[in-house]
């Protein structure tokens, strides 16, 4: 199968955003990083280059404090599919299947073993906006699909599911905790584009982009894992279920809409 892949050189956009008015403004900062280019050479950089040394590419990333994915954006059918609603073979929206159905099914299938080894712990990792509100009226984004909103709502649905089953699990000596890792640089966050946002937020994409953690070799992921490690090992949670641990390893409150019986019932109706 032939796959058409296109790339877009974003240096002119990046320069404009950083206040660089002319291509020659690059000569000095490149020279500071050991890259010596003439006026004509830096001018050609602002066009779409066919080839470039990795040293030069790395220098540009350092000058503007960005990742390579922000200098070169790639377009293909596979990447476009990231911003489309996808339904799996079971008829479930993909984010809902991964973030809600998968942890529920895994817990239920392991339940006999977990009960046999009680006291046991189950952690459900949430995400999106910490302790954000939950709207269950369009659980699988059938009316409207916006990637970031959909992801966040499926994480809220996972929280509602967790609270709905926490008591029955506790009766078997299985104690469920919801954990929030916080922001981290992942393949998902690096793949975000303006179309990942609701339409009214897209004009603010340059600001939003700054808030997305840059590729950092796993440092932010290591920090994000702390809440899960804490919840799995601390004596504080021994014999307690249905609690929420935030990114600072503190027991905190979820949004009241996640506790709402109607919202929980809507989620469980899909799962059972």
Short mmCIF file of C-alpha atoms in Angstrom, two decimals:
data_model
loop_
_atom_site.label_atom_id
_atom_site.label_comp_id
_atom_site.label_asym_id
_atom_site.label_seq_id
_atom_site.Cartn_x
_atom_site.Cartn_y
_atom_site.Cartn_z
CA UNK A 1 0.00 0.00 0.00
CA UNK A 2 1.36 3.39 -1.00
CA UNK A 3 1.45 5.93 1.82
CA UNK A 4 1.87 9.61 1.01
CA UNK A 5 3.84 11.51 3.62
CA UNK A 6 4.40 15.27 3.51
CA UNK A 7 6.46 17.52 5.75
CA UNK A 8 6.14 21.21 6.54
CA UNK A 9 9.12 23.36 7.52
CA UNK A 10 8.01 25.61 10.38
CA UNK A 11 11.13 27.74 10.89
CA UNK A 12 9.55 30.97 9.52
CA UNK A 13 6.63 30.56 11.93
CA UNK A 14 8.94 29.79 14.84
CA UNK A 15 11.14 32.80 14.04
CA UNK A 16 8.18 35.15 13.82
CA UNK A 17 6.82 33.91 17.13
CA UNK A 18 10.20 34.52 18.77
CA UNK A 19 10.47 38.05 17.38
CA UNK A 20 13.08 37.36 14.66
CA UNK A 21 12.37 39.83 11.84
CA UNK A 22 15.02 38.75 9.32
CA UNK A 23 16.80 35.53 8.38
CA UNK A 24 20.10 37.25 9.14
CA UNK A 25 19.05 37.42 12.80
CA UNK A 26 20.00 33.75 12.90
CA UNK A 27 23.65 34.26 11.96
CA UNK A 28 24.93 35.20 15.41
CA UNK A 29 23.02 32.63 17.54
CA UNK A 30 24.01 29.89 15.08
CA UNK A 31 27.64 31.01 15.24
CA UNK A 32 27.47 30.86 19.05
CA UNK A 33 26.65 27.17 18.60
CA UNK A 34 29.45 26.51 16.14
CA UNK A 35 27.34 26.76 12.98
CA UNK A 36 28.88 29.28 10.55
CA UNK A 37 26.50 30.29 7.74
CA UNK A 38 26.52 33.15 5.23
CA UNK A 39 23.64 35.54 4.68
CA UNK A 40 22.50 33.59 1.61
CA UNK A 41 22.68 30.30 3.50
CA UNK A 42 20.52 31.47 6.39
CA UNK A 43 18.10 32.96 3.88
CA UNK A 44 17.70 29.52 2.27
CA UNK A 45 16.96 28.11 5.72
CA UNK A 46 13.71 30.07 5.75
CA UNK A 47 12.60 28.24 2.62
CA UNK A 48 11.85 24.49 2.64
CA UNK A 49 15.21 22.70 2.74
CA UNK A 50 15.64 19.33 1.04
CA UNK A 51 18.52 18.30 3.27
CA UNK A 52 20.09 19.56 6.49
CA UNK A 53 22.76 18.45 8.95
CA UNK A 54 21.58 17.16 12.31
CA UNK A 55 23.96 19.61 14.01
CA UNK A 56 22.19 22.53 12.36
CA UNK A 57 18.78 21.12 13.22
CA UNK A 58 19.83 20.63 16.84
CA UNK A 59 21.20 24.19 16.98
CA UNK A 60 17.89 25.62 15.76
CA UNK A 61 16.01 23.61 18.39
CA UNK A 62 18.32 24.96 21.07
CA UNK A 63 18.00 28.57 19.89
CA UNK A 64 14.22 28.49 20.08
CA UNK A 65 13.96 26.00 22.97
CA UNK A 66 11.71 23.65 21.01
CA UNK A 67 11.66 20.03 19.90
CA UNK A 68 12.35 18.86 16.36
CA UNK A 69 8.66 18.03 15.94
CA UNK A 70 7.93 21.76 16.19
CA UNK A 71 10.38 22.61 13.41
CA UNK A 72 9.19 19.84 11.13
CA UNK A 73 5.56 18.79 11.14
CA UNK A 74 4.60 15.64 9.29
CA UNK A 75 1.32 15.03 7.52
CA UNK A 76 -0.01 11.61 6.57
CA UNK A 77 -3.28 9.67 6.65
CA UNK A 78 -2.13 7.84 9.79
CA UNK A 79 -1.40 11.08 11.63
CA UNK A 80 -4.68 12.64 10.49
CA UNK A 81 -6.48 9.65 11.99
CA UNK A 82 -5.27 10.75 15.45
CA UNK A 83 -7.73 13.64 15.24
CA UNK A 84 -10.62 11.48 14.01
CA UNK A 85 -13.12 9.50 16.03
CA UNK A 86 -12.21 5.82 15.77
CA UNK A 87 -14.50 2.94 16.71
CA UNK A 88 -13.08 -0.51 17.46
CA UNK A 89 -14.49 -3.89 16.41
CA UNK A 90 -16.78 -3.90 19.46
CA UNK A 91 -18.37 -0.61 18.41
CA UNK A 92 -16.66 1.37 21.16
CA UNK A 93 -14.93 4.72 20.69
CA UNK A 94 -11.22 4.01 21.02
CA UNK A 95 -10.38 6.35 23.94
CA UNK A 96 -13.38 5.04 25.87
CA UNK A 97 -12.32 1.46 25.17
CA UNK A 98 -8.75 2.08 26.35
CA UNK A 99 -9.37 4.39 29.30
CA UNK A 100 -12.62 2.96 30.71
CA UNK A 101 -13.44 -0.50 29.36
CA UNK A 102 -9.89 -1.89 29.54
CA UNK A 103 -9.25 -1.15 33.26
CA UNK A 104 -12.75 -2.38 34.13
CA UNK A 105 -12.38 -5.63 32.20
CA UNK A 106 -8.86 -6.26 33.49
CA UNK A 107 -9.98 -5.75 37.09
CA UNK A 108 -12.96 -8.08 36.67
CA UNK A 109 -10.87 -10.83 35.07
CA UNK A 110 -8.24 -10.61 37.78
CA UNK A 111 -10.80 -10.31 40.55
CA UNK A 112 -10.68 -13.96 41.70
CA UNK A 113 -6.89 -13.86 41.98
CA UNK A 114 -6.96 -10.46 43.67
CA UNK A 115 -9.56 -11.69 46.18
CA UNK A 116 -7.53 -14.82 46.87
CA UNK A 117 -4.50 -12.68 47.65
CA UNK A 118 -6.33 -10.04 49.65
CA UNK A 119 -5.74 -7.45 50.81
CA UNK A 120 -5.00 -6.36 47.24
CA UNK A 121 -4.77 -3.00 45.51
CA UNK A 122 -5.99 -1.81 42.12
CA UNK A 123 -4.83 1.52 40.70
CA UNK A 124 -6.73 3.36 37.97
CA UNK A 125 -4.66 6.11 36.37
CA UNK A 126 -6.65 9.18 35.43
CA UNK A 127 -5.59 12.21 33.39
CA UNK A 128 -6.69 15.37 31.61
CA UNK A 129 -7.65 18.28 33.83
CA UNK A 130 -7.11 17.34 37.47
CA UNK A 131 -10.41 16.92 39.35
CA UNK A 132 -12.30 18.35 36.36
CA UNK A 133 -16.08 18.15 35.78
CA UNK A 134 -17.71 15.17 34.07
CA UNK A 135 -20.44 15.36 31.41
CA UNK A 136 -21.79 11.88 30.63
CA UNK A 137 -24.39 12.99 28.08
CA UNK A 138 -22.15 12.05 25.14
CA UNK A 139 -19.95 9.32 26.60
CA UNK A 140 -18.40 8.17 23.33
CA UNK A 141 -18.38 11.51 21.47
CA UNK A 142 -21.03 10.47 18.97
CA UNK A 143 -22.39 14.00 18.66
CA UNK A 144 -19.10 15.85 18.59
CA UNK A 145 -15.48 14.66 18.64
CA UNK A 146 -12.66 16.89 19.81
CA UNK A 147 -9.56 14.82 20.72
CA UNK A 148 -8.50 16.62 23.90
CA UNK A 149 -12.06 16.96 25.21
CA UNK A 150 -12.81 13.33 24.40
CA UNK A 151 -9.66 12.10 26.15
CA UNK A 152 -10.46 14.17 29.25
CA UNK A 153 -14.07 12.97 29.42
CA UNK A 154 -13.04 9.32 29.13
CA UNK A 155 -10.69 9.85 32.07
CA UNK A 156 -13.58 11.34 34.04
CA UNK A 157 -15.65 8.29 33.02
CA UNK A 158 -12.88 6.04 34.35
CA UNK A 159 -13.07 7.89 37.66
CA UNK A 160 -16.85 7.43 37.79
CA UNK A 161 -16.48 3.72 36.97
CA UNK A 162 -13.85 3.35 39.70
CA UNK A 163 -16.09 4.90 42.35
CA UNK A 164 -19.04 2.80 41.20
CA UNK A 165 -17.21 -0.49 41.76
CA UNK A 166 -14.99 0.47 44.70
CA UNK A 167 -17.36 -0.75 47.43
CA UNK A 168 -18.06 -4.13 45.85
CA UNK A 169 -14.34 -4.69 45.35
CA UNK A 170 -13.64 -3.71 48.95
CA UNK A 171 -16.06 -6.44 50.08
CA UNK A 172 -13.62 -8.93 48.51
CA UNK A 173 -10.59 -7.32 50.13
CA UNK A 174 -9.64 -5.46 46.92
CA UNK A 175 -9.02 -1.75 47.41
CA UNK A 176 -9.17 0.56 44.39
CA UNK A 177 -7.37 3.90 44.26
CA UNK A 178 -7.59 6.53 41.51
CA UNK A 179 -4.24 8.21 40.83
CA UNK A 180 -3.44 11.37 38.92
CA UNK A 181 0.11 11.47 37.47
CA UNK A 182 0.21 15.09 36.34
CA UNK A 183 1.65 16.41 33.09
CA UNK A 184 4.35 14.48 31.28
CA UNK A 185 5.95 14.40 27.85
CA UNK A 186 4.48 11.44 25.96
CA UNK A 187 3.95 10.40 22.35
CA UNK A 188 0.35 11.55 22.72
CA UNK A 189 1.19 15.04 23.96
CA UNK A 190 3.89 15.50 21.32
CA UNK A 191 1.41 14.53 18.58
CA UNK A 192 -1.09 17.23 19.54
CA UNK A 193 -1.99 19.87 16.95
CA UNK A 194 -4.40 22.84 16.98
CA UNK A 195 -7.16 20.53 15.74
CA UNK A 196 -6.81 18.54 18.97
CA UNK A 197 -8.41 21.51 20.78
CA UNK A 198 -11.99 22.81 20.80
CA UNK A 199 -12.47 25.42 18.06
CA UNK A 200 -12.68 28.32 20.52
CA UNK A 201 -9.27 27.42 22.00
CA UNK A 202 -7.41 27.08 18.70
CA UNK A 203 -6.48 30.78 18.40
CA UNK A 204 -4.62 30.31 21.70
CA UNK A 205 -2.60 27.37 20.35
CA UNK A 206 0.77 29.21 20.59
CA UNK A 207 0.17 29.68 24.33
CA UNK A 208 -1.24 26.19 24.82
CA UNK A 209 1.75 24.70 23.02
CA UNK A 210 4.08 26.25 25.58
CA UNK A 211 2.24 24.36 28.33
CA UNK A 212 2.79 21.00 26.64
CA UNK A 213 5.81 19.30 28.25
CA UNK A 214 8.71 19.09 25.80
CA UNK A 215 10.54 15.85 25.11
CA UNK A 216 12.79 15.42 28.14
CA UNK A 217 14.18 11.91 27.99
CA UNK A 218 11.60 10.54 30.42
CA UNK A 219 12.21 12.96 33.30
CA UNK A 220 8.62 14.21 33.45
CA UNK A 221 7.31 10.65 33.11
CA UNK A 222 9.46 9.60 36.05
CA UNK A 223 7.98 12.41 38.13
CA UNK A 224 4.46 11.55 36.96
CA UNK A 225 4.89 7.96 38.14
CA UNK A 226 5.38 9.03 41.76
CA UNK A 227 1.66 9.13 42.59
CA UNK A 228 1.22 5.57 41.31
CA UNK A 229 4.25 4.29 43.23
CA UNK A 230 2.99 6.03 46.36
CA UNK A 231 -0.53 4.60 46.02
CA UNK A 232 0.84 1.11 45.43
CA UNK A 233 3.18 1.08 48.42
CA UNK A 234 2.03 3.45 51.17
CA UNK A 235 0.55 2.11 54.39
CA UNK A 236 -1.76 5.14 54.43
CA UNK A 237 -4.11 3.42 51.94
CA UNK A 238 -4.09 0.01 53.60
CA UNK A 239 -7.65 -1.30 53.74
CA UNK A 240 -9.11 1.81 52.08
CA UNK A 241 -10.80 2.02 48.69
CA UNK A 242 -12.46 4.62 46.49
CA UNK A 243 -9.86 7.29 47.23
CA UNK A 244 -8.10 9.72 44.88
CA UNK A 245 -4.38 10.51 45.06
CA UNK A 246 -3.21 13.63 43.26
CA UNK A 247 0.12 14.32 41.55
CA UNK A 248 1.60 15.49 44.87
CA UNK A 249 0.84 12.12 46.52
CA UNK A 250 -1.95 13.68 48.57
CA UNK A 251 -5.43 12.25 49.10
CA UNK A 252 -7.74 14.76 47.45
CA UNK A 253 -11.34 15.22 46.26
CA UNK A 254 -12.68 14.48 42.81
CA UNK A 255 -15.19 16.77 41.15
CA UNK A 256 -18.76 16.28 42.50
CA UNK A 257 -20.00 15.32 39.02
CA UNK A 258 -17.83 12.19 39.14
CA UNK A 259 -19.69 11.13 42.32
CA UNK A 260 -23.07 11.81 40.68
CA UNK A 261 -25.19 8.63 40.62
CA UNK A 262 -26.65 9.37 37.17
CA UNK A 263 -23.23 9.86 35.62
CA UNK A 264 -21.94 6.66 37.20
CA UNK A 265 -25.00 4.71 36.01
CA UNK A 266 -24.51 5.86 32.43
CA UNK A 267 -20.93 4.65 32.45
CA UNK A 268 -21.77 1.30 34.05
CA UNK A 269 -24.62 0.73 31.59
CA UNK A 270 -22.02 0.54 28.81
CA UNK A 271 -19.75 -1.77 30.79
CA UNK A 272 -22.26 -4.32 32.10
#
